[in-house]
PDB file of N, CA, C and O in Angstrom:
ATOM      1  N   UNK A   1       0.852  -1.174   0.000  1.00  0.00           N
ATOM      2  CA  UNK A   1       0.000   0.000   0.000  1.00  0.00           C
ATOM      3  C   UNK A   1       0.894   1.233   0.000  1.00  0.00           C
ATOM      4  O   UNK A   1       1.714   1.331   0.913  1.00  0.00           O
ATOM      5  N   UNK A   2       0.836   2.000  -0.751  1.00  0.00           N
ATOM      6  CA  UNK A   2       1.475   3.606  -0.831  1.00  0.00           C
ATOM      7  C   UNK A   2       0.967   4.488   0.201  1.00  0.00           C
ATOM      8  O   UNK A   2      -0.051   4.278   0.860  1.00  0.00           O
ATOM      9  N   UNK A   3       1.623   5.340   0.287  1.00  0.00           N
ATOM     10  CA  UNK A   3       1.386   6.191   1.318  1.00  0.00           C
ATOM     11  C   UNK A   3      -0.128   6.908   1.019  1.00  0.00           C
ATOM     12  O   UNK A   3      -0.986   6.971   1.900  1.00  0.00           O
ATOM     13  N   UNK A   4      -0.341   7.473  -0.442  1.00  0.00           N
ATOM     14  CA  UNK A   4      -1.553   8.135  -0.375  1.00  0.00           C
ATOM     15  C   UNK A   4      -2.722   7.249  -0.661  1.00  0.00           C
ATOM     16  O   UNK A   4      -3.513   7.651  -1.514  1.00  0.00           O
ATOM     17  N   UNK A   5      -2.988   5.918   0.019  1.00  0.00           N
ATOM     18  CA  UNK A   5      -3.653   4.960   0.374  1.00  0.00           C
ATOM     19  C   UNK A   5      -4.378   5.313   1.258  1.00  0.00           C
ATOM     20  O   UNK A   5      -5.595   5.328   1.070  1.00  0.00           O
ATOM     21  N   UNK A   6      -3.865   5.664   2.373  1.00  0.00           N
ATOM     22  CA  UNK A   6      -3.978   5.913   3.773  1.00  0.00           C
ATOM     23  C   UNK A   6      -4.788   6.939   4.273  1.00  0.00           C
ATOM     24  O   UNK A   6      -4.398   8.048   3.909  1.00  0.00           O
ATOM     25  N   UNK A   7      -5.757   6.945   4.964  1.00  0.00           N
ATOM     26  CA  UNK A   7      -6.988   7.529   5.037  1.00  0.00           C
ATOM     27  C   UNK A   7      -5.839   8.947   6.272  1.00  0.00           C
ATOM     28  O   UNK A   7      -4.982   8.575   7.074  1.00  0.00           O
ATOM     29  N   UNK A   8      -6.191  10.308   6.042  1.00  0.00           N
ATOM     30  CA  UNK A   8      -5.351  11.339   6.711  1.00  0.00           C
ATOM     31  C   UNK A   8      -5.573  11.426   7.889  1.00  0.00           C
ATOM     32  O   UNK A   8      -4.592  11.755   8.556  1.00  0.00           O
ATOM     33  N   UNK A   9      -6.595  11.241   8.485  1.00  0.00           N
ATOM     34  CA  UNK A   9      -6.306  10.767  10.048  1.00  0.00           C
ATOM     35  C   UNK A   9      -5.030   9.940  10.427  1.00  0.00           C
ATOM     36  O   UNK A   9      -4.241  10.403  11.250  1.00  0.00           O
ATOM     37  N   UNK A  10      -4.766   8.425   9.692  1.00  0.00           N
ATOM     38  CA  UNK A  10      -4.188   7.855  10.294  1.00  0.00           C
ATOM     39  C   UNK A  10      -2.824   8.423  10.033  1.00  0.00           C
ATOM     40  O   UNK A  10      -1.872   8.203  10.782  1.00  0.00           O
ATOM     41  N   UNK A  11      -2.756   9.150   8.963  1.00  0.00           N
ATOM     42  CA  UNK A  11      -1.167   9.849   8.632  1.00  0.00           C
ATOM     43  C   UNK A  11      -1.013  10.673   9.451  1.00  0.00           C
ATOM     44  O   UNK A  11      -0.069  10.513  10.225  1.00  0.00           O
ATOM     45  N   UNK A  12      -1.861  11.846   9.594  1.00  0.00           N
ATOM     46  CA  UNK A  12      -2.077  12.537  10.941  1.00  0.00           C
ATOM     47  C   UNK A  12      -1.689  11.553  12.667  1.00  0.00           C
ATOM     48  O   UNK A  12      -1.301  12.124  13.686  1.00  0.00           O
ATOM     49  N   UNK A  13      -1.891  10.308  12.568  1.00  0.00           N
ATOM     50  CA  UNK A  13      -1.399  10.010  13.798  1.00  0.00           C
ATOM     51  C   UNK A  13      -0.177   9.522  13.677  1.00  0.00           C
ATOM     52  O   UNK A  13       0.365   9.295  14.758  1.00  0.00           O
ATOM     53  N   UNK A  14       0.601   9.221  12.492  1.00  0.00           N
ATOM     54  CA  UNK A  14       1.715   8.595  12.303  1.00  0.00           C
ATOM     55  C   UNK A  14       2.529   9.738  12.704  1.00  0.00           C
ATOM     56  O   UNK A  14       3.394   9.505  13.548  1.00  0.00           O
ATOM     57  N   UNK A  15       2.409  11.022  12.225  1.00  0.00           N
ATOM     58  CA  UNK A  15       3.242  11.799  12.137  1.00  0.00           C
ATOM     59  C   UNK A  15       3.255  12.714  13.539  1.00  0.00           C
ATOM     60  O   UNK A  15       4.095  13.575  13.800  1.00  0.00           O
ATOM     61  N   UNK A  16       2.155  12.334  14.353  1.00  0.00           N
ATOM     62  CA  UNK A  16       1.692  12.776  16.033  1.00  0.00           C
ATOM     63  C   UNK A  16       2.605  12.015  16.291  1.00  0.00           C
ATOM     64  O   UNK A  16       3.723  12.472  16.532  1.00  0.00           O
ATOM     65  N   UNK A  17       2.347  10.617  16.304  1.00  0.00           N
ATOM     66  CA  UNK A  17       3.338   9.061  17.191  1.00  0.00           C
ATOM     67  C   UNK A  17       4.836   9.710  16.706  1.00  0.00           C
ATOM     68  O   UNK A  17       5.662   9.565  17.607  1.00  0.00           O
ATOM     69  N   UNK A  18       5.395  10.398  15.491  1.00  0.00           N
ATOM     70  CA  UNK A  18       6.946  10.367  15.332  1.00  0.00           C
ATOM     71  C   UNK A  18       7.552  11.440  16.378  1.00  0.00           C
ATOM     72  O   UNK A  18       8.606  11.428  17.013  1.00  0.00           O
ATOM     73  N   UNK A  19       6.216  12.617  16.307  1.00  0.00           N
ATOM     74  CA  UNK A  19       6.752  14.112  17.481  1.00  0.00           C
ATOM     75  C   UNK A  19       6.949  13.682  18.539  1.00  0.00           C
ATOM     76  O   UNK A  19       7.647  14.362  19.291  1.00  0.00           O
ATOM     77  N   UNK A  20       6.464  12.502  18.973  1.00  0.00           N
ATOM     78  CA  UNK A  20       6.252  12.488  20.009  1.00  0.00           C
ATOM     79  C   UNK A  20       7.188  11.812  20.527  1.00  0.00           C
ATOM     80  O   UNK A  20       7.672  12.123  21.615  1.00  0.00           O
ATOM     81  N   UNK A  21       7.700  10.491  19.633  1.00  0.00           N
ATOM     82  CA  UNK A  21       9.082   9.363  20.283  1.00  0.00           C
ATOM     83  C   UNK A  21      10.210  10.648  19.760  1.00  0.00           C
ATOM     84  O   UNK A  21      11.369  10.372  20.069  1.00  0.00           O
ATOM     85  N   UNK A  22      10.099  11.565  19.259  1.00  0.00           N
ATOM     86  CA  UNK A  22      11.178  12.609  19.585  1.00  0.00           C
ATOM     87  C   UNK A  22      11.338  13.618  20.072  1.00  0.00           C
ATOM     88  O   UNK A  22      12.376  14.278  20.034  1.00  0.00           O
ATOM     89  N   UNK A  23      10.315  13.898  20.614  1.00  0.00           N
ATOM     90  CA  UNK A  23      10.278  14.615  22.073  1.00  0.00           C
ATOM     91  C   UNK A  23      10.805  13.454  23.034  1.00  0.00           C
ATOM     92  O   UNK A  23      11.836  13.748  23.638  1.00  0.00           O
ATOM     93  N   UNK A  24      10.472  12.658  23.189  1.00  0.00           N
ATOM     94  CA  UNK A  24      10.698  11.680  24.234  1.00  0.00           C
ATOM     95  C   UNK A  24      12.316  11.155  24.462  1.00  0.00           C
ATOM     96  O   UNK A  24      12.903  11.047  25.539  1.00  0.00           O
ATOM     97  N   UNK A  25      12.877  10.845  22.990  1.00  0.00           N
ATOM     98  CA  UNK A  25      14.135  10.700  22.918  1.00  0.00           C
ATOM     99  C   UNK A  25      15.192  11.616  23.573  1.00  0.00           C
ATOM    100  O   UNK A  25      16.160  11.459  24.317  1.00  0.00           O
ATOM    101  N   UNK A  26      14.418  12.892  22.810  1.00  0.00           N
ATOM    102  CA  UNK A  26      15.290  14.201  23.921  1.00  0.00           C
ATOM    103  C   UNK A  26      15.089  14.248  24.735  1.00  0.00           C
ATOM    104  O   UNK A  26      16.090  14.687  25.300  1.00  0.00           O
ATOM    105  N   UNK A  27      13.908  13.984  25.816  1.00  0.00           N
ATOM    106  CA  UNK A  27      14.148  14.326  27.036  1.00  0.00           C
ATOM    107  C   UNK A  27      14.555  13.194  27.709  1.00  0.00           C
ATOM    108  O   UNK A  27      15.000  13.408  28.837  1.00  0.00           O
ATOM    109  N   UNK A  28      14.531  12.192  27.382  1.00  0.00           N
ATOM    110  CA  UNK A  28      15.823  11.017  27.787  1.00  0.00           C
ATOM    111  C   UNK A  28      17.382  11.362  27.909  1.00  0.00           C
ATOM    112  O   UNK A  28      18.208  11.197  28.807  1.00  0.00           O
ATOM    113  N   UNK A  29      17.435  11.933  26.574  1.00  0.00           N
ATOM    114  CA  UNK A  29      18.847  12.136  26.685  1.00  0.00           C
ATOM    115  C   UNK A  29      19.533  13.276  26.953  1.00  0.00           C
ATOM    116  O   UNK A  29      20.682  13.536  26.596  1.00  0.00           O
ATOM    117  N   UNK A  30      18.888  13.863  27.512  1.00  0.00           N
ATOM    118  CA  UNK A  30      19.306  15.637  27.353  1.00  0.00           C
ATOM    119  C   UNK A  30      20.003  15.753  28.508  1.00  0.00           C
ATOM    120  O   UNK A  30      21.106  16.301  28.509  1.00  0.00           O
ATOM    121  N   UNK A  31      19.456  15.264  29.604  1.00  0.00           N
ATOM    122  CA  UNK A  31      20.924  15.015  30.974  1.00  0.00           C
ATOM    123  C   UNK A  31      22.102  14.811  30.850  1.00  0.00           C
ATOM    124  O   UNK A  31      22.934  15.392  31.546  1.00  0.00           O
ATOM    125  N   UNK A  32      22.565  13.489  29.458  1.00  0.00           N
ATOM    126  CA  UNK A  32      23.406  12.851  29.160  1.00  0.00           C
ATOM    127  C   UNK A  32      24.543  14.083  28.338  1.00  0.00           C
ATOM    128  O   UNK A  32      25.680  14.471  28.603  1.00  0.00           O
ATOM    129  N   UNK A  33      23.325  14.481  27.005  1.00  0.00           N
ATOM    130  CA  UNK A  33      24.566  15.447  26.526  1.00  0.00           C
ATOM    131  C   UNK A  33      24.336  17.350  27.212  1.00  0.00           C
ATOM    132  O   UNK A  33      25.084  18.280  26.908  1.00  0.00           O
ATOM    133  N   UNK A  34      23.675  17.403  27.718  1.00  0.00           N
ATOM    134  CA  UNK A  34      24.107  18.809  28.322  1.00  0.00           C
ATOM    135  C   UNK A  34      24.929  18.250  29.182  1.00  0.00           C
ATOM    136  O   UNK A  34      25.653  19.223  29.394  1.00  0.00           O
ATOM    137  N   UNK A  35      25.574  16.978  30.167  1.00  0.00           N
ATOM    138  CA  UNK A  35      26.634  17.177  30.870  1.00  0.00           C
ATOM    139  C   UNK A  35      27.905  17.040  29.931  1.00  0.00           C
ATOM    140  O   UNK A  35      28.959  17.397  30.458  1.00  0.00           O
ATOM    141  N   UNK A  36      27.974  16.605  28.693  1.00  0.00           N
ATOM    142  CA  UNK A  36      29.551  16.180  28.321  1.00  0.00           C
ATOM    143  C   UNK A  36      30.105  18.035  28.095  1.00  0.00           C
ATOM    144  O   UNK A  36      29.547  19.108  28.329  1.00  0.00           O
ATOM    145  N   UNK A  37      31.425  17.655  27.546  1.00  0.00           N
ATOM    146  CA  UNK A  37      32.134  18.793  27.278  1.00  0.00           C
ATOM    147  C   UNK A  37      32.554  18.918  26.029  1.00  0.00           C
ATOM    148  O   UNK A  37      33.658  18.607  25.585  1.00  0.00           O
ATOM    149  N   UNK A  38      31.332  19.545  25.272  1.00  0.00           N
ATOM    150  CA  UNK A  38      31.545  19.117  23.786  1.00  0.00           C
ATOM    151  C   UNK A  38      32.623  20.186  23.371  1.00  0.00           C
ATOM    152  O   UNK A  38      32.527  20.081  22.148  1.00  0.00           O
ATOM    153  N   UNK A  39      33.286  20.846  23.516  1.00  0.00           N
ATOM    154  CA  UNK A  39      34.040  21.749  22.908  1.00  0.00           C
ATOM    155  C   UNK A  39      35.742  21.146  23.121  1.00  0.00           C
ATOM    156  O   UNK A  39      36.711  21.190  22.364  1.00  0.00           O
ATOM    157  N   UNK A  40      35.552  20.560  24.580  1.00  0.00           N
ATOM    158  CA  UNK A  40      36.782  20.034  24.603  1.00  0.00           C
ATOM    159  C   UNK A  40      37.511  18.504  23.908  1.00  0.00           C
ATOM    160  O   UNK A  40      38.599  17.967  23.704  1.00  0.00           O
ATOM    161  N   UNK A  41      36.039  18.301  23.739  1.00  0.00           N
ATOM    162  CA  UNK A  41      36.069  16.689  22.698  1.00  0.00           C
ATOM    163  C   UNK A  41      36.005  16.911  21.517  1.00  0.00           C
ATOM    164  O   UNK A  41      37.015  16.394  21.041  1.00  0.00           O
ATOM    165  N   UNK A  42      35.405  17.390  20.700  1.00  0.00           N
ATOM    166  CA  UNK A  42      35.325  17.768  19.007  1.00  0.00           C
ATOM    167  C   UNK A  42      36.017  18.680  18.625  1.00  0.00           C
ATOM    168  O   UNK A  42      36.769  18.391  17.695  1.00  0.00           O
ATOM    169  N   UNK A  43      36.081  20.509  19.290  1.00  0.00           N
ATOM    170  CA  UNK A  43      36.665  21.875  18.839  1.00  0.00           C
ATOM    171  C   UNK A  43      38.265  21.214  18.760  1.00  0.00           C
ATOM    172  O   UNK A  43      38.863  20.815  17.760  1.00  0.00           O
ATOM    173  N   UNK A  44      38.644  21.246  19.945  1.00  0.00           N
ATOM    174  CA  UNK A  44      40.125  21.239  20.726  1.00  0.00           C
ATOM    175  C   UNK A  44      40.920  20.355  19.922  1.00  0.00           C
ATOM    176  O   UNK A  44      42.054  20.534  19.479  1.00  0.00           O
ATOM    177  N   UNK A  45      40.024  19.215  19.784  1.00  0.00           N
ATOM    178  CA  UNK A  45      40.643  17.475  19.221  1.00  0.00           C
ATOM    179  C   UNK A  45      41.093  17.902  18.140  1.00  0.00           C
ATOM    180  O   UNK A  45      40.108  18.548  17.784  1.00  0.00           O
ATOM    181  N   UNK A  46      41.876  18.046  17.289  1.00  0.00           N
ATOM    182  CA  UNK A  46      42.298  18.179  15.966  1.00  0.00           C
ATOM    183  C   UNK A  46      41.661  16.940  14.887  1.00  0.00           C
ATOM    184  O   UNK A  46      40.977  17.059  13.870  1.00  0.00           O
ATOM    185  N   UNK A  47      42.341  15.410  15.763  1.00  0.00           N
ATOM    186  CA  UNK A  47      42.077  14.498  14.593  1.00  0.00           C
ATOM    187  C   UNK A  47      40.406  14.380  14.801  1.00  0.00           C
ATOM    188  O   UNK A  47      39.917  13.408  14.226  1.00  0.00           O
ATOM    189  N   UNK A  48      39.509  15.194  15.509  1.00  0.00           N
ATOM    190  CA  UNK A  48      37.982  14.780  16.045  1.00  0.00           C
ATOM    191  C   UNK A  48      37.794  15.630  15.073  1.00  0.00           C
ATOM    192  O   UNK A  48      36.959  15.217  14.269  1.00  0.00           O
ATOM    193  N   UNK A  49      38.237  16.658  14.822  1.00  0.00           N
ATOM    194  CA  UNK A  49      38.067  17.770  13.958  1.00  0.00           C
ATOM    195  C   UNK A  49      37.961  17.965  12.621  1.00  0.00           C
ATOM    196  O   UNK A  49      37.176  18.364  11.760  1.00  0.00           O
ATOM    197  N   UNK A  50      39.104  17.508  12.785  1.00  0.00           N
ATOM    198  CA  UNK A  50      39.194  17.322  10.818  1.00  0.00           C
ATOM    199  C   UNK A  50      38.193  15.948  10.457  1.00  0.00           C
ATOM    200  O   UNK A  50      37.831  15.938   9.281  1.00  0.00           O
ATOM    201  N   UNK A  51      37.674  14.738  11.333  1.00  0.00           N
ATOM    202  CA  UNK A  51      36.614  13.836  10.740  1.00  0.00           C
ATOM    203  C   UNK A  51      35.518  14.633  10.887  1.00  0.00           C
ATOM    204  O   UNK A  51      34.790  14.647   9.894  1.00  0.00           O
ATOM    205  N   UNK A  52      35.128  15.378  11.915  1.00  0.00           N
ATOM    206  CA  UNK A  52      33.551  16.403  11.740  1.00  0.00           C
ATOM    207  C   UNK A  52      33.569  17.260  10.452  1.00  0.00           C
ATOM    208  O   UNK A  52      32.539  17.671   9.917  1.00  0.00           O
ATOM    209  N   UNK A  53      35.007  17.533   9.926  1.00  0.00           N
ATOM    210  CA  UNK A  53      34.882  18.587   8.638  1.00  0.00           C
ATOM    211  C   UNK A  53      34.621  17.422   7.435  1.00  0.00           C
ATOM    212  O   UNK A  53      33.868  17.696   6.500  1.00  0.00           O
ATOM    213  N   UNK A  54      35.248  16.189   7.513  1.00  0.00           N
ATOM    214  CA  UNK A  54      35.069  15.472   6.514  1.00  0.00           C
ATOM    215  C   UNK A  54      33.480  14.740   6.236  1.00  0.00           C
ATOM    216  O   UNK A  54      32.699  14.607   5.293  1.00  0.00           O
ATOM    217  N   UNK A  55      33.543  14.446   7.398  1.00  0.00           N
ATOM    218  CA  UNK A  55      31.866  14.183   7.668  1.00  0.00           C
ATOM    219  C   UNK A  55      30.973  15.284   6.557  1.00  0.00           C
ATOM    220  O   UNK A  55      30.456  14.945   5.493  1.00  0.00           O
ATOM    221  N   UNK A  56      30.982  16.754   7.203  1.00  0.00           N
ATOM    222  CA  UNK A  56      30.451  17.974   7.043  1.00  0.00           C
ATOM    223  C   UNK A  56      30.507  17.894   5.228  1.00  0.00           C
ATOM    224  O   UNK A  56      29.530  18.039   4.493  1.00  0.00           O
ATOM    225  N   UNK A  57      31.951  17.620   4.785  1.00  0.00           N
ATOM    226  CA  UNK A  57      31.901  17.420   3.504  1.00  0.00           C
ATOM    227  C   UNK A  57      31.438  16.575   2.822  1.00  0.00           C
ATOM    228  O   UNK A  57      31.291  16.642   1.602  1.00  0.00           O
ATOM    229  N   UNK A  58      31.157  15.692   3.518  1.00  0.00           N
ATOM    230  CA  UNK A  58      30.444  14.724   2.376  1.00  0.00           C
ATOM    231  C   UNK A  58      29.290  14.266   2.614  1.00  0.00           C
ATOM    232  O   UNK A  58      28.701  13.329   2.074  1.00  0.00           O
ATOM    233  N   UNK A  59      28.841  15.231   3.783  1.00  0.00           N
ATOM    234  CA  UNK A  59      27.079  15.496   3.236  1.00  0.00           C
ATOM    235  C   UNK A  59      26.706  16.850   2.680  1.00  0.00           C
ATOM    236  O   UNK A  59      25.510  17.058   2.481  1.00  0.00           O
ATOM    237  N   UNK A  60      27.541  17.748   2.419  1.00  0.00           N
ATOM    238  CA  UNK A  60      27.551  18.323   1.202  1.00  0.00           C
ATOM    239  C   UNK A  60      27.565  18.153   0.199  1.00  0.00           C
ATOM    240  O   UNK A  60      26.901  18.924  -0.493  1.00  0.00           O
ATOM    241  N   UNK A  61      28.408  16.925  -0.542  1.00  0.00           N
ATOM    242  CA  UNK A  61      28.512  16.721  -1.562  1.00  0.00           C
ATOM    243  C   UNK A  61      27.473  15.746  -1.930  1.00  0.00           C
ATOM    244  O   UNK A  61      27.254  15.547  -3.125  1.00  0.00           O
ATOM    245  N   UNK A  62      26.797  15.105  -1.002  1.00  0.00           N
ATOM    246  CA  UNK A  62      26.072  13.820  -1.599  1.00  0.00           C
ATOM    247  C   UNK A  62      24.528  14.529  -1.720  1.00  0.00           C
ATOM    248  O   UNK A  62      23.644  14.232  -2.524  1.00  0.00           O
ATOM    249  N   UNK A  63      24.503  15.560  -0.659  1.00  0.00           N
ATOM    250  CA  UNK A  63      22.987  16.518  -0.560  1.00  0.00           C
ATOM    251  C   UNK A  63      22.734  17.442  -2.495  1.00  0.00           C
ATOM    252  O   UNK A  63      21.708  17.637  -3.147  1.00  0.00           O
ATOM    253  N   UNK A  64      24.265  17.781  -2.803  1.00  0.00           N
ATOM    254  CA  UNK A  64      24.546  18.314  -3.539  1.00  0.00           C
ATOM    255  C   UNK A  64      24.189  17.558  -5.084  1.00  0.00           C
ATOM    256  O   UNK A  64      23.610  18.053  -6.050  1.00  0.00           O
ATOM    257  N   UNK A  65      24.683  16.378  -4.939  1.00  0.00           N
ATOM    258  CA  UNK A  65      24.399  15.317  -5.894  1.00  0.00           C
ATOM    259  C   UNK A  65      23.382  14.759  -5.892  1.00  0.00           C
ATOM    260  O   UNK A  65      23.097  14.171  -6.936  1.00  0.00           O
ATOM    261  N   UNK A  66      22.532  14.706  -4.895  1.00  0.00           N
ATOM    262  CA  UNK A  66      21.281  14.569  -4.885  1.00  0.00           C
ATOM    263  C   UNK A  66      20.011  15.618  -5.580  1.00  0.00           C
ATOM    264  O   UNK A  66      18.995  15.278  -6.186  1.00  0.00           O
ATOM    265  N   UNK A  67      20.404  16.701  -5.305  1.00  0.00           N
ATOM    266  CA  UNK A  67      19.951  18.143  -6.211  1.00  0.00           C
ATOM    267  C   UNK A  67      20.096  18.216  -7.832  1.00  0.00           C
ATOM    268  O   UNK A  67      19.439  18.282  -8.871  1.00  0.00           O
ATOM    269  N   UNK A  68      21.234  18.166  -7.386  1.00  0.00           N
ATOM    270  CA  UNK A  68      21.770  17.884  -8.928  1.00  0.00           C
ATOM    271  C   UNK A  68      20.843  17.028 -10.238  1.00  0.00           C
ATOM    272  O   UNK A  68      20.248  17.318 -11.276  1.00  0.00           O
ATOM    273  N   UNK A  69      21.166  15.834  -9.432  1.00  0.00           N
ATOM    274  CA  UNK A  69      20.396  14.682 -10.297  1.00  0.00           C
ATOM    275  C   UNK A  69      18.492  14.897 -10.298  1.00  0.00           C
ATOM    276  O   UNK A  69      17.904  14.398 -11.257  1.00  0.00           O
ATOM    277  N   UNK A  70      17.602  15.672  -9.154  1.00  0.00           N
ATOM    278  CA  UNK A  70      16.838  16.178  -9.003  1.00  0.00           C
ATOM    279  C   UNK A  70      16.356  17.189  -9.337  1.00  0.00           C
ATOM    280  O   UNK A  70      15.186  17.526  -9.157  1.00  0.00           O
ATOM    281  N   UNK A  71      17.380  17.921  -9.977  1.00  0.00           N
ATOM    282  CA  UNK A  71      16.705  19.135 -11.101  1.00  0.00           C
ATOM    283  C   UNK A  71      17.120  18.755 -12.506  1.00  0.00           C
ATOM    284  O   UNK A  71      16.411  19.243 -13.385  1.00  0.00           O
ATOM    285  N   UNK A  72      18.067  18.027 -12.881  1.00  0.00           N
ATOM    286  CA  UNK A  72      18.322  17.464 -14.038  1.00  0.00           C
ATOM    287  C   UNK A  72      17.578  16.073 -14.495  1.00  0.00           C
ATOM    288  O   UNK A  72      16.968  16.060 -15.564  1.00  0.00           O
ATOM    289  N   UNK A  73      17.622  15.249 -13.911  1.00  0.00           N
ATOM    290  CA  UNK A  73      17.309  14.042 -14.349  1.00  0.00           C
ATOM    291  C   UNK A  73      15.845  13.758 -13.131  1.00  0.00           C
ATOM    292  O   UNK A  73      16.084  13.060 -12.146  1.00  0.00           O
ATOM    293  N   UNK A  74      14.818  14.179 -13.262  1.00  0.00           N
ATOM    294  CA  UNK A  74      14.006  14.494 -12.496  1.00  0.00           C
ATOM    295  C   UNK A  74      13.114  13.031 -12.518  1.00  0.00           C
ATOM    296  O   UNK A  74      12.991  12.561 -13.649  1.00  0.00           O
ATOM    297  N   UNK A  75      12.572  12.366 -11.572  1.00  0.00           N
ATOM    298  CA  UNK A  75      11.619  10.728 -12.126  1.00  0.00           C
ATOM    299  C   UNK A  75      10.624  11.318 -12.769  1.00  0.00           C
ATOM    300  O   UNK A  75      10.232  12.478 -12.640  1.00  0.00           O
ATOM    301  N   UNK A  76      10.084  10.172 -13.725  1.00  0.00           N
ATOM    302  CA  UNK A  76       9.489  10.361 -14.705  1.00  0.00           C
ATOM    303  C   UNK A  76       8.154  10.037 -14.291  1.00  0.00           C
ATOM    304  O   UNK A  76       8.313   8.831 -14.101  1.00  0.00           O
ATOM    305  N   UNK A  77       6.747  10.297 -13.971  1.00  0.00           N
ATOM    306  CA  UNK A  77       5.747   9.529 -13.073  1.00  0.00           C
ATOM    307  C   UNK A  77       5.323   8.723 -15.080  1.00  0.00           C
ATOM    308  O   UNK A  77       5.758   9.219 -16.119  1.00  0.00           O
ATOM    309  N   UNK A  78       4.645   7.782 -15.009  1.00  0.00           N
ATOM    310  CA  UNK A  78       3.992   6.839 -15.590  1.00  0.00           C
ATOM    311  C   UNK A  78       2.697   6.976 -15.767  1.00  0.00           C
ATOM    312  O   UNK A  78       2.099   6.388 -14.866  1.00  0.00           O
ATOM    313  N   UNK A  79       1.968   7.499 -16.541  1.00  0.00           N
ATOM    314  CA  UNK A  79       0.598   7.622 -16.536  1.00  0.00           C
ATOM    315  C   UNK A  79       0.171   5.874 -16.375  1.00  0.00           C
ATOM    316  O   UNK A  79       1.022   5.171 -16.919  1.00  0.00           O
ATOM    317  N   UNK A  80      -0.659   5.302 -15.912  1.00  0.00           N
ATOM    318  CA  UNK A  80      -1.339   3.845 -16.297  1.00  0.00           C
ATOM    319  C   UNK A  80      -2.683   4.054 -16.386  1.00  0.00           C
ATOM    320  O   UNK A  80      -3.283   4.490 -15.404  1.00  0.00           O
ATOM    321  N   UNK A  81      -3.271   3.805 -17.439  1.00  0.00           N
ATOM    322  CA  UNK A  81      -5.021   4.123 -17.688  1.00  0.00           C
ATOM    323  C   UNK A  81      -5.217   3.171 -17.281  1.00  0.00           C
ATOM    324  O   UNK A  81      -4.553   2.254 -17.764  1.00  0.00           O
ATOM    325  N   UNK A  82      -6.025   2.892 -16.392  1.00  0.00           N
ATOM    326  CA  UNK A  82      -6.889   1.637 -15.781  1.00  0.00           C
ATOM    327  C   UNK A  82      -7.946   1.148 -17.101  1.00  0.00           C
ATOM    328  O   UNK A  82      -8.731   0.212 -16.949  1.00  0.00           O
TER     329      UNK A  82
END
């Protein structure tokens, strides 16, 4: 079944149930990372550093290539006459 199957109430609650296990997630974990010392673990770290920039780069480039191929080579929908 495709998504626009689905009667909008129940999408309406799917998308209530997702706010909600992520509200929940954060306030689970939010003790955990407001105590670390993120500046002295990622900023300071050099080799932590340069993998957060590489990281950083190559979801640039793949967000980028994703665009790319999305304004150029765009999907084609299929008419099917029943």
């Amino acid at each position: 079944m495709i998504e626009t199957e689905l009667p909008a109430s129940i999408q309406y609650l799917l998308i209530t149930i997702q706010i909600f296990a992520t509200v929940g997630f954060l306030y689970i974990i939010w003790p955990y990372v407001r105590k670390e010392r993120w500046r002295e673990k990622f900023i300071k770290n050099k080799s932590a550093r340069s993998i957060l920039i590489v990281f950083i780069i190559i979801f640039a480039f793949s967000y980028g290539m994703a665009s790319f191929f999305d304004a150029f080579f765009p999907v084609e929908r299929l008419d099917i006459i029943p």
